[in-house]
XYZ file of C-alpha atoms in Angstrom:
344
model
C 21.621 -17.076 33.644
C 22.028 -13.564 31.858
C 21.532 -15.697 28.468
C 18.385 -17.178 29.491
C 16.839 -14.038 30.504
C 17.507 -12.868 27.519
C 15.738 -15.612 25.504
C 13.116 -15.108 27.903
C 12.736 -11.977 26.567
C 13.004 -12.531 23.106
C 10.240 -15.670 23.557
C 7.919 -13.082 25.139
C 8.352 -10.685 22.889
C 7.641 -13.030 19.791
C 4.631 -14.043 21.600
C 3.207 -10.798 22.142
C 3.594 -9.901 18.446
C 1.985 -12.604 17.745
C -0.898 -12.308 19.618
C -0.852 -8.052 18.173
C -1.123 -10.029 14.551
C -4.068 -12.252 15.885
C -6.079 -9.185 17.008
C -5.574 -7.436 13.802
C -6.489 -10.138 11.640
C -9.278 -10.601 13.754
C -10.246 -6.613 13.315
C -9.822 -7.378 9.574
C -12.649 -9.898 9.626
C -14.938 -7.942 11.384
C -14.606 -4.777 9.157
C -15.132 -7.009 6.195
C -18.279 -8.209 7.370
C -19.251 -4.396 8.576
C -18.165 -3.412 4.932
C -20.080 -6.320 2.983
C -23.067 -4.516 4.122
C -22.325 -0.805 4.061
C -23.345 0.671 0.931
C -26.429 2.815 -0.482
C -28.610 -0.577 -0.776
C -28.380 -2.400 2.488
C -28.187 -5.902 3.080
C -29.415 -7.149 6.599
C -27.383 -9.533 8.398
C -29.538 -12.382 7.278
C -29.771 -11.475 3.831
C -26.118 -10.989 3.728
C -25.706 -14.687 4.766
C -28.339 -15.584 2.244
C -26.497 -14.231 -0.557
C -23.434 -15.620 0.637
C -25.119 -19.558 0.529
C -26.568 -19.268 -2.559
C -30.002 -18.436 -1.210
C -30.059 -14.374 -2.196
C -32.038 -12.800 -4.745
C -30.761 -11.748 -8.267
C -30.408 -8.067 -7.041
C -28.875 -9.270 -3.767
C -25.866 -11.266 -5.726
C -25.246 -8.518 -8.075
C -24.444 -6.486 -5.172
C -22.686 -8.649 -3.512
C -20.514 -10.592 -5.297
C -19.957 -8.047 -8.501
C -19.780 -4.966 -6.642
C -19.045 -4.779 -3.112
C -16.463 -8.288 -2.577
C -14.490 -7.570 -5.444
C -13.854 -3.901 -4.377
C -13.303 -5.054 -0.635
C -10.909 -7.501 -1.810
C -8.912 -4.778 -3.710
C -9.105 -2.617 -0.759
C -7.028 -5.479 1.262
C -4.190 -6.373 -1.492
C -3.670 -2.771 -1.761
C -4.091 -1.732 2.028
C -1.066 -5.056 2.294
C 0.952 -3.999 -0.842
C 1.556 -0.307 -0.052
C 2.182 -0.702 3.586
C 4.798 -3.438 3.176
C 6.286 -1.342 0.355
C 6.817 1.242 2.794
C 8.095 -0.729 5.278
C 10.431 -1.985 2.952
C 11.707 1.602 1.607
C 12.353 2.627 5.302
C 14.133 -0.291 5.458
C 16.249 -0.004 2.367
C 16.806 3.801 2.791
C 17.473 3.747 6.828
C 14.741 7.086 6.743
C 11.326 6.659 8.458
C 10.000 8.856 6.645
C 9.996 7.150 3.383
C 6.660 6.096 1.881
C 5.682 5.362 -1.940
C 3.588 7.977 -1.741
C 5.687 10.879 -0.319
C 8.378 9.833 -2.522
C 6.920 10.002 -5.441
C 6.770 6.761 -6.553
C 3.102 6.418 -6.960
C 3.122 9.677 -8.784
C 5.363 7.915 -11.052
C 3.390 5.099 -11.900
C 0.445 6.983 -12.042
C 2.039 9.276 -14.839
C 2.394 5.857 -17.054
C -1.485 4.559 -16.536
C -2.859 7.614 -17.136
C -0.312 7.869 -20.429
C -1.502 4.547 -21.089
C -5.499 5.347 -20.385
C -5.285 8.388 -22.556
C -4.443 6.420 -25.742
C -7.496 4.010 -25.682
C -11.414 5.325 -26.668
C -12.644 4.681 -23.006
C -11.287 3.958 -19.892
C -12.869 0.878 -19.812
C -11.683 -0.118 -22.873
C -7.992 -0.297 -21.175
C -6.101 -3.458 -20.881
C -6.517 -4.290 -17.124
C -4.054 -6.836 -17.024
C -1.098 -4.426 -18.484
C -1.963 -1.462 -16.271
C 0.261 -3.099 -13.611
C 3.437 -3.434 -15.977
C 3.007 -0.007 -17.284
C 2.669 1.517 -13.731
C 5.499 -0.759 -12.169
C 7.819 0.828 -15.281
C 6.856 4.183 -14.354
C 7.670 3.905 -10.800
C 10.568 1.975 -11.404
C 12.251 4.718 -13.554
C 11.103 7.533 -11.067
C 12.536 5.521 -7.999
C 15.776 5.617 -10.300
C 15.608 9.461 -10.836
C 14.980 10.414 -7.020
C 18.007 7.557 -6.122
C 20.035 9.549 -8.325
C 19.302 12.803 -7.399
C 19.229 12.259 -3.849
C 22.830 10.281 -3.438
C 25.640 12.017 -2.523
C 29.183 10.549 -3.070
C 31.092 9.477 -0.025
C 27.785 11.352 2.142
C 24.841 8.642 0.666
C 21.623 9.846 1.333
C 20.272 11.418 4.074
C 16.866 10.945 4.900
C 15.698 15.294 4.636
C 17.699 15.082 0.840
C 15.573 12.121 0.211
C 12.525 13.576 1.517
C 12.893 16.824 -0.347
C 13.895 15.044 -3.488
C 10.935 12.559 -3.498
C 8.235 15.471 -2.905
C 9.847 17.870 -6.001
C 9.689 14.614 -8.568
C 6.251 14.210 -7.285
C 5.308 17.551 -7.856
C 6.828 17.442 -11.156
C 4.888 14.188 -12.003
C 1.790 15.676 -10.967
C 2.327 18.935 -12.830
C 2.721 16.327 -15.814
C -0.330 14.662 -15.399
C -2.370 18.295 -14.894
C -1.286 19.131 -18.642
C -2.114 15.761 -19.891
C -5.890 16.011 -18.593
C -6.409 19.288 -21.038
C -6.048 16.887 -24.098
C -9.041 14.625 -22.332
C -12.340 14.201 -23.135
C -15.147 14.745 -20.028
C -15.325 11.306 -19.261
C -11.698 10.706 -18.960
C -10.814 14.342 -17.366
C -13.668 12.833 -14.725
C -11.552 9.333 -14.443
C -8.505 10.959 -14.044
C -9.890 13.406 -11.190
C -11.512 10.712 -9.306
C -8.024 8.570 -9.633
C -5.829 11.559 -8.238
C -8.131 11.631 -5.379
C -7.372 8.002 -4.557
C -10.567 6.455 -5.759
C -10.792 3.003 -5.852
C -11.870 2.503 -9.224
C -11.083 -0.861 -9.971
C -14.305 -2.857 -8.668
C -14.465 -5.654 -10.578
C -12.708 -9.292 -10.526
C -10.564 -8.920 -13.407
C -9.138 -5.993 -11.466
C -8.461 -8.501 -8.878
C -6.593 -10.720 -11.247
C -4.787 -8.226 -12.504
C -3.465 -7.611 -8.727
C -3.509 -11.034 -7.076
C 0.119 -12.240 -9.045
C 1.838 -9.185 -8.041
C 1.138 -9.586 -4.244
C 1.541 -13.402 -4.579
C 4.939 -13.120 -6.033
C 6.676 -10.145 -4.210
C 4.950 -10.179 -0.766
C 6.502 -13.579 0.234
C 9.772 -12.931 -1.308
C 9.920 -9.603 1.012
C 8.782 -11.300 3.927
C 11.541 -14.082 3.074
C 14.096 -11.601 3.211
C 12.960 -10.499 6.617
C 16.178 -11.577 8.222
C 18.178 -9.923 5.334
C 16.619 -6.764 6.503
C 17.207 -6.731 10.030
C 21.052 -7.238 9.232
C 20.550 -3.764 6.408
C 19.223 -1.919 9.783
C 22.887 -2.673 11.161
C 24.380 -0.525 8.928
C 26.394 -0.647 5.692
C 29.428 -0.999 6.882
C 28.734 -3.723 9.623
C 25.927 -5.787 6.978
C 28.732 -6.416 4.455
C 30.965 -7.612 7.458
C 28.207 -9.917 8.305
C 28.525 -11.032 4.648
C 25.648 -9.416 3.305
C 25.644 -8.078 -0.611
C 24.387 -4.826 0.364
C 24.565 -3.620 -2.905
C 22.605 -6.243 -4.208
C 19.981 -7.113 -1.547
C 18.787 -3.283 -1.325
C 18.113 -3.083 -5.169
C 16.345 -6.556 -4.790
C 13.869 -5.525 -2.176
C 13.760 -1.808 -3.642
C 12.682 -3.739 -7.007
C 9.819 -5.699 -5.262
C 8.829 -2.645 -2.889
C 8.411 -0.883 -6.226
C 5.919 -3.413 -7.829
C 3.931 -3.776 -5.061
C 3.398 -0.092 -4.769
C 3.138 0.139 -8.889
C 0.645 -2.370 -8.935
C -1.458 -1.171 -6.123
C -1.285 2.460 -7.997
C -2.958 0.752 -10.878
C -6.318 -0.211 -9.527
C -6.685 2.460 -6.841
C -5.199 6.048 -7.891
C -3.291 8.006 -5.934
C -3.755 6.415 -2.299
C -1.048 7.626 0.419
C 0.633 7.674 3.426
C -0.087 3.570 4.185
C 2.707 2.852 3.478
C 3.936 5.569 6.209
C 1.639 4.838 8.835
C 1.626 0.950 8.651
C 5.011 0.366 9.300
C 5.226 3.033 12.227
C 2.276 1.506 14.327
C 3.502 -2.438 13.585
C 6.856 -1.339 14.618
C 5.457 0.518 18.026
C 2.858 -2.689 18.515
C 5.503 -5.546 17.738
C 9.061 -3.986 17.940
C 11.369 -3.268 14.851
C 12.439 -7.148 14.072
C 10.989 -7.658 10.108
C 9.633 -11.271 10.842
C 6.759 -9.880 12.624
C 6.867 -6.133 11.824
C 6.402 -6.867 7.751
C 3.215 -9.169 8.774
C 2.018 -6.306 11.180
C 2.382 -3.764 8.679
C 0.553 -5.776 6.227
C -2.011 -6.526 8.390
C -2.610 -2.613 9.507
C -2.310 -1.446 6.008
C -5.130 -3.490 4.911
C -7.498 -2.738 8.179
C -6.533 0.943 7.413
C -7.474 1.169 3.774
C -10.721 -1.439 4.256
C -11.852 0.985 7.099
C -11.178 3.954 4.984
C -13.073 2.875 1.889
C -15.957 1.713 4.226
C -16.163 5.088 6.017
C -16.072 6.941 2.395
C -19.029 4.982 1.408
C -21.033 5.742 4.397
C -20.669 9.019 5.991
C -22.457 10.863 2.515
C -24.770 8.290 0.902
C -25.534 8.002 -1.984
C -22.160 9.822 -2.695
C -18.785 8.935 -1.447
C -15.594 10.608 -0.369
C -12.829 8.928 -2.370
C -10.537 6.083 -0.008
C -7.355 8.534 -0.635
C -8.983 10.989 1.037
C -10.361 9.734 4.120
C -6.262 8.166 4.425
C -5.179 11.328 3.913
C -6.892 12.635 6.985
C -5.431 9.981 9.061
C -1.794 9.854 7.606
C -0.843 13.701 6.955
C -1.117 14.844 10.682
C 0.971 11.421 11.428
C 3.386 12.451 8.898
C 3.763 16.061 10.008
C 4.477 14.425 13.680
C 6.985 12.280 12.192
C 8.411 15.509 10.414
C 8.807 16.898 13.371
C 10.761 14.644 15.273
C 13.247 13.861 12.351
C 16.619 15.975 13.135
C 18.441 15.202 10.025
């Protein structure tokens, strides 16, 4: 009888989680439609529909298909990638404050992207498809550095030590980027300033294609490892006793998380807090099991970034507020709230 109640309770939680995921998907569709009609040049719903079916003017097709749609798709992809990356890092490190932006992973990726771009005559000349690869190399080196500095033998990694190490490394990377800006010409300096603010600067379909393979490969792999992440959350000794190769699984999952974060940074700039807010809200809504938590995190991250980008393009037209600033307005207070609750 008790077993039947437990199964019923688990089934009810699963159905509730699936309903939450469905609601999030509907909200993303609504925000997608709103975002298509947000910009300095407005398109009425009828004009938008005509343009989508190929009956719009040349100007309307240019605005929608060459400017707005690539940016919207990129917003969804990077929101998904950053949120899932944060969820994996929180699971691997067993640290609720883990986030690729806070831990300096994004800064390491950004530094390498900036180094690559600085060697090209213009920012548009930099090889688009090479940017995620270079960003991954920088992010991986940064993650290895943070892990080696935060790890103590017989003690492991405490949440606060990991956080402080990440903040210190991120500060060092940011300082290096500022030094590099001294040798940049005005056009490149403007680009770097925009990137640091977290503006989605890659707004063409080629940037979508450069990011898409990383999402298509790494996201299904992480979701496939959801059961393994549930086991890892039980602790190293328990996970080992259940037959999991903890070190190998942690390394693979961390590599996937770094890849997701780095590829996003390569086209979006320094957008932080998505990997912190997304998993936390998902955990509150659908529970800690990664089979539901990871898809919910992905949808919340996508919703957060597309909403932030839409708001940033809306409130100060014809100018716009970088997406990273809008996200920070939401994420920074939440981070301080979580930090105040952390006991170790």
